PDB file of C-alpha atoms in Angstrom:
ATOM      1  CA  ASP A   1     -56.432 -41.448  65.534  1.00  0.00           C
ATOM      2  CA  ALA A   2     -54.736 -45.127  65.998  1.00  0.00           C
ATOM      3  CA  GLY A   3     -51.709 -44.107  63.658  1.00  0.00           C
ATOM      4  CA  VAL A   4     -50.883 -45.970  60.297  1.00  0.00           C
ATOM      5  CA  ILE A   5     -51.561 -49.346  60.701  1.00  0.00           C
ATOM      6  CA  GLN A   6     -49.937 -52.469  58.825  1.00  0.00           C
ATOM      7  CA  SER A   7     -50.243 -55.864  58.911  1.00  0.00           C
ATOM      8  CA  PRO A   8     -49.020 -58.595  59.190  1.00  0.00           C
ATOM      9  CA  ARG A   9     -46.398 -57.413  61.823  1.00  0.00           C
ATOM     10  CA  HIS A  10     -44.238 -60.578  60.723  1.00  0.00           C
ATOM     11  CA  GLU A  11     -44.225 -62.579  57.958  1.00  0.00           C
ATOM     12  CA  VAL A  12     -42.077 -66.043  57.228  1.00  0.00           C
ATOM     13  CA  THR A  13     -42.654 -67.469  53.791  1.00  0.00           C
ATOM     14  CA  GLU A  14     -40.816 -69.842  51.188  1.00  0.00           C
ATOM     15  CA  MET A  15     -39.152 -68.572  48.450  1.00  0.00           C
ATOM     16  CA  GLY A  16     -41.728 -68.845  45.305  1.00  0.00           C
ATOM     17  CA  GLN A  17     -44.678 -67.803  47.269  1.00  0.00           C
ATOM     18  CA  GLU A  18     -47.053 -64.661  47.279  1.00  0.00           C
ATOM     19  CA  VAL A  19     -46.911 -62.029  49.875  1.00  0.00           C
ATOM     20  CA  THR A  20     -49.117 -59.232  50.144  1.00  0.00           C
ATOM     21  CA  LEU A  21     -48.455 -56.461  52.988  1.00  0.00           C
ATOM     22  CA  ARG A  22     -51.041 -54.101  54.136  1.00  0.00           C
ATOM     23  CA  CYS A  23     -51.685 -50.553  55.176  1.00  0.00           C
ATOM     24  CA  LYS A  24     -54.143 -48.331  56.640  1.00  0.00           C
ATOM     25  CA  PRO A  25     -53.121 -44.779  56.131  1.00  0.00           C
ATOM     26  CA  ILE A  26     -53.813 -41.917  58.939  1.00  0.00           C
ATOM     27  CA  SER A  27     -57.481 -40.837  57.829  1.00  0.00           C
ATOM     28  CA  GLY A  28     -57.274 -37.638  55.927  1.00  0.00           C
ATOM     29  CA  HIS A  29     -53.797 -37.847  55.104  1.00  0.00           C
ATOM     30  CA  ASP A  30     -52.834 -37.335  51.143  1.00  0.00           C
ATOM     31  CA  TYR A  31     -50.033 -39.255  50.633  1.00  0.00           C
ATOM     32  CA  LEU A  32     -48.796 -42.728  51.057  1.00  0.00           C
ATOM     33  CA  PHE A  33     -45.243 -44.208  50.800  1.00  0.00           C
ATOM     34  CA  TRP A  34     -43.950 -47.743  51.210  1.00  0.00           C
ATOM     35  CA  TYR A  35     -40.246 -48.290  51.791  1.00  0.00           C
ATOM     36  CA  ARG A  36     -38.011 -51.338  52.490  1.00  0.00           C
ATOM     37  CA  GLN A  37     -35.200 -51.273  55.233  1.00  0.00           C
ATOM     38  CA  THR A  38     -32.123 -53.614  55.204  1.00  0.00           C
ATOM     39  CA  MET A  39     -28.630 -53.229  57.018  1.00  0.00           C
ATOM     40  CA  MET A  40     -27.091 -52.758  53.834  1.00  0.00           C
ATOM     41  CA  ARG A  41     -29.242 -50.505  51.965  1.00  0.00           C
ATOM     42  CA  GLY A  42     -30.974 -48.519  54.737  1.00  0.00           C
ATOM     43  CA  LEU A  43     -34.407 -46.776  54.313  1.00  0.00           C
ATOM     44  CA  GLU A  44     -35.477 -47.082  50.531  1.00  0.00           C
ATOM     45  CA  LEU A  45     -38.539 -45.935  49.105  1.00  0.00           C
ATOM     46  CA  LEU A  46     -40.278 -48.187  46.953  1.00  0.00           C
ATOM     47  CA  ILE A  47     -43.293 -46.197  45.940  1.00  0.00           C
ATOM     48  CA  TYR A  48     -45.466 -43.527  46.805  1.00  0.00           C
ATOM     49  CA  PHE A  49     -49.363 -42.500  45.972  1.00  0.00           C
ATOM     50  CA  ASN A  50     -50.926 -39.039  45.960  1.00  0.00           C
ATOM     51  CA  ASN A  51     -54.921 -39.182  46.505  1.00  0.00           C
ATOM     52  CA  ASN A  52     -54.580 -42.846  45.783  1.00  0.00           C
ATOM     53  CA  VAL A  53     -52.763 -42.284  42.369  1.00  0.00           C
ATOM     54  CA  PRO A  54     -49.353 -43.743  42.139  1.00  0.00           C
ATOM     55  CA  ILE A  55     -46.663 -40.876  41.493  1.00  0.00           C
ATOM     56  CA  ASP A  56     -43.280 -42.462  41.159  1.00  0.00           C
ATOM     57  CA  ASP A  57     -42.422 -46.215  41.547  1.00  0.00           C
ATOM     58  CA  SER A  58     -39.065 -45.909  40.257  1.00  0.00           C
ATOM     59  CA  GLY A  59     -37.937 -47.509  43.555  1.00  0.00           C
ATOM     60  CA  MET A  60     -39.468 -51.064  42.885  1.00  0.00           C
ATOM     61  CA  PRO A  61     -36.964 -53.348  42.616  1.00  0.00           C
ATOM     62  CA  GLU A  62     -38.321 -55.718  40.064  1.00  0.00           C
ATOM     63  CA  ASP A  63     -41.610 -56.719  37.960  1.00  0.00           C
ATOM     64  CA  ARG A  64     -42.189 -58.987  41.173  1.00  0.00           C
ATOM     65  CA  PHE A  65     -43.035 -56.116  43.149  1.00  0.00           C
ATOM     66  CA  SER A  66     -46.521 -54.372  42.667  1.00  0.00           C
ATOM     67  CA  ALA A  67     -48.753 -51.995  44.693  1.00  0.00           C
ATOM     68  CA  LYS A  68     -52.110 -50.617  44.660  1.00  0.00           C
ATOM     69  CA  MET A  69     -54.360 -48.050  46.546  1.00  0.00           C
ATOM     70  CA  PRO A  70     -57.870 -48.831  45.423  1.00  0.00           C
ATOM     71  CA  ASN A  71     -59.258 -46.270  47.857  1.00  0.00           C
ATOM     72  CA  ALA A  72     -57.938 -43.804  50.635  1.00  0.00           C
ATOM     73  CA  SER A  73     -57.524 -45.856  53.596  1.00  0.00           C
ATOM     74  CA  PHE A  74     -56.071 -49.106  52.314  1.00  0.00           C
ATOM     75  CA  SER A  75     -52.866 -50.181  50.434  1.00  0.00           C
ATOM     76  CA  THR A  76     -51.259 -53.237  49.667  1.00  0.00           C
ATOM     77  CA  LEU A  77     -47.659 -54.160  48.245  1.00  0.00           C
ATOM     78  CA  LYS A  78     -47.208 -57.297  46.786  1.00  0.00           C
ATOM     79  CA  ILE A  79     -44.422 -59.846  45.901  1.00  0.00           C
ATOM     80  CA  GLN A  80     -45.253 -62.735  43.618  1.00  0.00           C
ATOM     81  CA  PRO A  81     -43.136 -64.669  43.608  1.00  0.00           C
ATOM     82  CA  SER A  82     -40.794 -63.996  46.683  1.00  0.00           C
ATOM     83  CA  GLU A  83     -37.220 -64.465  47.015  1.00  0.00           C
ATOM     84  CA  PRO A  84     -34.512 -64.858  50.095  1.00  0.00           C
ATOM     85  CA  ARG A  85     -33.197 -61.520  48.979  1.00  0.00           C
ATOM     86  CA  ASP A  86     -36.658 -59.719  49.705  1.00  0.00           C
ATOM     87  CA  SER A  87     -36.261 -60.473  53.353  1.00  0.00           C
ATOM     88  CA  ALA A  88     -36.584 -56.975  54.948  1.00  0.00           C
ATOM     89  CA  VAL A  89     -38.631 -54.536  57.102  1.00  0.00           C
ATOM     90  CA  TYR A  90     -41.258 -52.804  54.982  1.00  0.00           C
ATOM     91  CA  PHE A  91     -42.832 -49.772  56.252  1.00  0.00           C
ATOM     92  CA  CYS A  92     -45.816 -47.799  55.387  1.00  0.00           C
ATOM     93  CA  ALA A  93     -45.908 -44.188  56.110  1.00  0.00           C
ATOM     94  CA  SER A  94     -48.442 -41.176  55.197  1.00  0.00           C
ATOM     95  CA  SER A  95     -48.231 -37.371  55.427  1.00  0.00           C
ATOM     96  CA  ASP A  96     -50.553 -34.635  54.619  1.00  0.00           C
ATOM     97  CA  SER A  97     -49.159 -32.127  52.489  1.00  0.00           C
ATOM     98  CA  HIS A  98     -51.576 -29.420  53.471  1.00  0.00           C
ATOM     99  CA  ILE A  99     -49.885 -29.255  56.946  1.00  0.00           C
ATOM    100  CA  GLY A 100     -47.129 -26.856  57.239  1.00  0.00           C
ATOM    101  CA  HIS A 101     -43.950 -27.491  55.397  1.00  0.00           C
ATOM    102  CA  SER A 102     -41.957 -30.346  57.256  1.00  0.00           C
ATOM    103  CA  TYR A 103     -43.429 -32.998  54.996  1.00  0.00           C
ATOM    104  CA  GLU A 104     -43.362 -34.946  58.207  1.00  0.00           C
ATOM    105  CA  GLN A 105     -44.239 -38.758  57.336  1.00  0.00           C
ATOM    106  CA  TYR A 106     -45.944 -40.814  59.950  1.00  0.00           C
ATOM    107  CA  PHE A 107     -44.388 -44.290  59.948  1.00  0.00           C
ATOM    108  CA  GLY A 108     -46.304 -47.748  60.566  1.00  0.00           C
ATOM    109  CA  PRO A 109     -44.623 -49.975  62.691  1.00  0.00           C
ATOM    110  CA  GLY A 110     -43.522 -51.959  59.792  1.00  0.00           C
ATOM    111  CA  THR A 111     -43.900 -55.828  58.803  1.00  0.00           C
ATOM    112  CA  ARG A 112     -40.816 -58.101  59.099  1.00  0.00           C
ATOM    113  CA  LEU A 113     -40.553 -60.096  56.153  1.00  0.00           C
ATOM    114  CA  THR A 114     -38.436 -63.295  56.107  1.00  0.00           C
ATOM    115  CA  VAL A 115     -38.241 -65.340  52.850  1.00  0.00           C
ATOM    116  CA  THR A 116     -36.826 -68.782  53.075  1.00  0.00           C
TER     117      THR A 116
ATOM    118  CA  GLY B   1     -27.882 -37.255  42.131  1.00  0.00           C
ATOM    119  CA  GLN B   2     -28.852 -36.620  45.646  1.00  0.00           C
ATOM    120  CA  SER B   3     -26.996 -37.939  48.683  1.00  0.00           C
ATOM    121  CA  LEU B   4     -26.744 -37.575  52.241  1.00  0.00           C
ATOM    122  CA  GLU B   5     -23.928 -38.494  54.310  1.00  0.00           C
ATOM    123  CA  GLN B   6     -23.809 -38.883  58.269  1.00  0.00           C
ATOM    124  CA  PRO B   7     -21.721 -40.746  60.567  1.00  0.00           C
ATOM    125  CA  SER B   8     -22.536 -44.487  60.785  1.00  0.00           C
ATOM    126  CA  GLU B   9     -21.942 -44.911  64.741  1.00  0.00           C
ATOM    127  CA  VAL B  10     -21.619 -42.288  67.615  1.00  0.00           C
ATOM    128  CA  THR B  11     -21.043 -43.474  71.116  1.00  0.00           C
ATOM    129  CA  ALA B  12     -21.659 -41.212  74.729  1.00  0.00           C
ATOM    130  CA  VAL B  13     -22.123 -41.420  78.298  1.00  0.00           C
ATOM    131  CA  GLU B  14     -25.757 -40.363  80.176  1.00  0.00           C
ATOM    132  CA  GLY B  15     -25.783 -36.368  80.916  1.00  0.00           C
ATOM    133  CA  ALA B  16     -23.250 -35.871  78.039  1.00  0.00           C
ATOM    134  CA  ILE B  17     -23.955 -33.806  74.693  1.00  0.00           C
ATOM    135  CA  VAL B  18     -23.552 -35.222  71.255  1.00  0.00           C
ATOM    136  CA  GLN B  19     -23.743 -33.931  67.842  1.00  0.00           C
ATOM    137  CA  ILE B  20     -24.791 -35.920  64.664  1.00  0.00           C
ATOM    138  CA  ASN B  21     -23.732 -34.067  61.559  1.00  0.00           C
ATOM    139  CA  CYS B  22     -25.447 -34.432  58.372  1.00  0.00           C
ATOM    140  CA  THR B  23     -24.285 -33.091  55.018  1.00  0.00           C
ATOM    141  CA  TYR B  24     -26.382 -33.116  51.871  1.00  0.00           C
ATOM    142  CA  GLN B  25     -25.811 -32.865  47.728  1.00  0.00           C
ATOM    143  CA  THR B  26     -29.399 -32.197  46.437  1.00  0.00           C
ATOM    144  CA  SER B  27     -30.319 -30.132  43.029  1.00  0.00           C
ATOM    145  CA  GLY B  28     -32.874 -28.166  45.104  1.00  0.00           C
ATOM    146  CA  PHE B  29     -33.375 -28.241  48.748  1.00  0.00           C
ATOM    147  CA  TYR B  30     -36.769 -27.843  51.026  1.00  0.00           C
ATOM    148  CA  GLY B  31     -35.356 -28.280  54.103  1.00  0.00           C
ATOM    149  CA  LEU B  32     -33.812 -30.801  56.252  1.00  0.00           C
ATOM    150  CA  SER B  33     -35.625 -33.209  58.775  1.00  0.00           C
ATOM    151  CA  TRP B  34     -34.477 -35.632  61.549  1.00  0.00           C
ATOM    152  CA  TYR B  35     -35.755 -38.596  62.215  1.00  0.00           C
ATOM    153  CA  GLN B  36     -35.330 -41.208  65.405  1.00  0.00           C
ATOM    154  CA  GLN B  37     -36.111 -44.675  65.102  1.00  0.00           C
ATOM    155  CA  HIS B  38     -35.516 -47.148  68.202  1.00  0.00           C
ATOM    156  CA  ASP B  39     -34.547 -50.936  67.543  1.00  0.00           C
ATOM    157  CA  GLY B  40     -37.176 -52.735  66.263  1.00  0.00           C
ATOM    158  CA  GLY B  41     -39.521 -49.405  65.959  1.00  0.00           C
ATOM    159  CA  ALA B  42     -40.561 -47.209  63.522  1.00  0.00           C
ATOM    160  CA  PRO B  43     -39.140 -44.156  62.566  1.00  0.00           C
ATOM    161  CA  THR B  44     -40.732 -41.229  64.155  1.00  0.00           C
ATOM    162  CA  PHE B  45     -40.309 -37.464  63.408  1.00  0.00           C
ATOM    163  CA  LEU B  46     -38.025 -35.335  65.601  1.00  0.00           C
ATOM    164  CA  SER B  47     -37.182 -31.843  63.942  1.00  0.00           C
ATOM    165  CA  TYR B  48     -37.535 -29.990  60.813  1.00  0.00           C
ATOM    166  CA  ASN B  49     -35.447 -26.782  59.346  1.00  0.00           C
ATOM    167  CA  ALA B  50     -36.363 -24.900  56.273  1.00  0.00           C
ATOM    168  CA  LEU B  51     -34.097 -21.669  57.405  1.00  0.00           C
ATOM    169  CA  ASP B  52     -30.547 -21.496  58.842  1.00  0.00           C
ATOM    170  CA  GLY B  53     -30.584 -21.505  62.354  1.00  0.00           C
ATOM    171  CA  LEU B  54     -31.034 -23.411  65.404  1.00  0.00           C
ATOM    172  CA  GLU B  55     -34.105 -25.175  65.939  1.00  0.00           C
ATOM    173  CA  GLU B  56     -34.834 -26.224  69.991  1.00  0.00           C
ATOM    174  CA  THR B  57     -36.914 -28.810  71.090  1.00  0.00           C
ATOM    175  CA  GLY B  58     -36.401 -29.830  74.356  1.00  0.00           C
ATOM    176  CA  ARG B  59     -33.679 -31.682  74.858  1.00  0.00           C
ATOM    177  CA  PHE B  60     -33.115 -31.866  71.160  1.00  0.00           C
ATOM    178  CA  SER B  61     -31.826 -29.083  68.626  1.00  0.00           C
ATOM    179  CA  SER B  62     -31.489 -28.966  65.206  1.00  0.00           C
ATOM    180  CA  PHE B  63     -29.314 -26.845  63.019  1.00  0.00           C
ATOM    181  CA  LEU B  64     -29.054 -25.768  59.342  1.00  0.00           C
ATOM    182  CA  SER B  65     -26.604 -24.076  57.288  1.00  0.00           C
ATOM    183  CA  ARG B  66     -27.753 -23.870  53.485  1.00  0.00           C
ATOM    184  CA  SER B  67     -24.833 -22.241  52.184  1.00  0.00           C
ATOM    185  CA  ASP B  68     -22.605 -25.037  53.476  1.00  0.00           C
ATOM    186  CA  SER B  69     -25.164 -27.955  53.283  1.00  0.00           C
ATOM    187  CA  TYR B  70     -24.771 -29.023  56.380  1.00  0.00           C
ATOM    188  CA  GLY B  71     -27.169 -29.923  59.605  1.00  0.00           C
ATOM    189  CA  TYR B  72     -26.613 -31.582  62.829  1.00  0.00           C
ATOM    190  CA  LEU B  73     -28.944 -32.567  65.218  1.00  0.00           C
ATOM    191  CA  LEU B  74     -27.619 -31.515  68.790  1.00  0.00           C
ATOM    192  CA  LEU B  75     -28.817 -34.098  72.054  1.00  0.00           C
ATOM    193  CA  GLN B  76     -28.499 -32.751  75.007  1.00  0.00           C
ATOM    194  CA  GLU B  77     -28.545 -34.357  78.798  1.00  0.00           C
ATOM    195  CA  LEU B  78     -28.417 -37.730  77.159  1.00  0.00           C
ATOM    196  CA  GLN B  79     -30.493 -40.396  78.626  1.00  0.00           C
ATOM    197  CA  MET B  80     -30.214 -43.868  77.938  1.00  0.00           C
ATOM    198  CA  LYS B  81     -33.471 -43.992  76.016  1.00  0.00           C
ATOM    199  CA  ASP B  82     -31.794 -41.934  73.557  1.00  0.00           C
ATOM    200  CA  SER B  83     -30.016 -44.723  72.025  1.00  0.00           C
ATOM    201  CA  ALA B  84     -31.184 -45.275  68.736  1.00  0.00           C
ATOM    202  CA  SER B  85     -30.791 -44.505  65.099  1.00  0.00           C
ATOM    203  CA  TYR B  86     -30.817 -41.191  63.660  1.00  0.00           C
ATOM    204  CA  PHE B  87     -31.592 -40.328  60.250  1.00  0.00           C
ATOM    205  CA  CYS B  88     -31.505 -37.054  58.017  1.00  0.00           C
ATOM    206  CA  ALA B  89     -33.818 -36.772  55.244  1.00  0.00           C
ATOM    207  CA  VAL B  90     -34.517 -34.091  52.776  1.00  0.00           C
ATOM    208  CA  ARG B  91     -37.430 -33.625  50.297  1.00  0.00           C
ATOM    209  CA  ASP B  92     -36.853 -35.171  47.171  1.00  0.00           C
ATOM    210  CA  PRO B  93     -36.416 -32.398  44.445  1.00  0.00           C
ATOM    211  CA  ASN B  94     -37.284 -34.589  41.636  1.00  0.00           C
ATOM    212  CA  GLN B  95     -40.866 -35.194  43.187  1.00  0.00           C
ATOM    213  CA  ALA B  96     -43.793 -33.001  42.782  1.00  0.00           C
ATOM    214  CA  GLY B  97     -44.847 -34.188  46.299  1.00  0.00           C
ATOM    215  CA  THR B  98     -43.842 -34.994  49.689  1.00  0.00           C
ATOM    216  CA  ALA B  99     -41.184 -37.826  49.163  1.00  0.00           C
ATOM    217  CA  LEU B 100     -38.214 -38.036  51.277  1.00  0.00           C
ATOM    218  CA  ILE B 101     -34.566 -39.195  50.719  1.00  0.00           C
ATOM    219  CA  PHE B 102     -33.078 -40.555  53.823  1.00  0.00           C
ATOM    220  CA  GLY B 103     -29.563 -40.950  55.145  1.00  0.00           C
ATOM    221  CA  LYS B 104     -28.187 -44.162  56.079  1.00  0.00           C
ATOM    222  CA  GLY B 105     -28.669 -43.328  59.826  1.00  0.00           C
ATOM    223  CA  THR B 106     -26.388 -42.803  62.761  1.00  0.00           C
ATOM    224  CA  THR B 107     -26.351 -45.342  65.445  1.00  0.00           C
ATOM    225  CA  LEU B 108     -26.443 -43.733  69.187  1.00  0.00           C
ATOM    226  CA  SER B 109     -25.298 -45.769  71.811  1.00  0.00           C
ATOM    227  CA  VAL B 110     -25.616 -44.222  75.402  1.00  0.00           C
ATOM    228  CA  SER B 111     -23.723 -45.795  77.694  1.00  0.00           C
ATOM    229  CA  SER B 112     -24.169 -45.259  81.869  1.00  0.00           C
TER     230      SER B 112
END
């Protein structure tokens, strides 16, 4: 398997623009997570899905953020409108709850977002 | 609430042994995980402890004491490539699934 795939790897946009980040989880994994990482706040869970259904979005900072998972192999995180404070690395991760008890998460390479 | 505390930075030399501690406070506990993240890379899973004791995987070992709400990651025979950030994580007891809460991470710098 190719692992978790994210696109784009880098995104530079101007304040006010819409940004869409994409993720393809590992095939067969039933959980998908979106994280944001910054130096100040560390690794923050934004939202996660189980079998394509959003379970908890309490980590989504504002209504400007939204996430969807239309099928088991694709998810998007959208920011509209974007602001400079959204600049961060956004990771997507997936896991298989049926394998052991370690709840190991497999992370994608991340999308480095810069909002100017 | 849930919280994890770990040192922000640790430095060591090649060939040495280093221990990265993690104390946690959670309303429920399902095990302690460790992840490694190289600069510019993604976090990768290292180990998981559900029960008290030491788990060894090559040069890395992880320890858990549930009674002390404490664990550590032990790295032996340090190599330059071990320079990275290390995160401890616990499963979020308020979530039905596999959501994790991560510590702020410990940056390990290995020098020659």
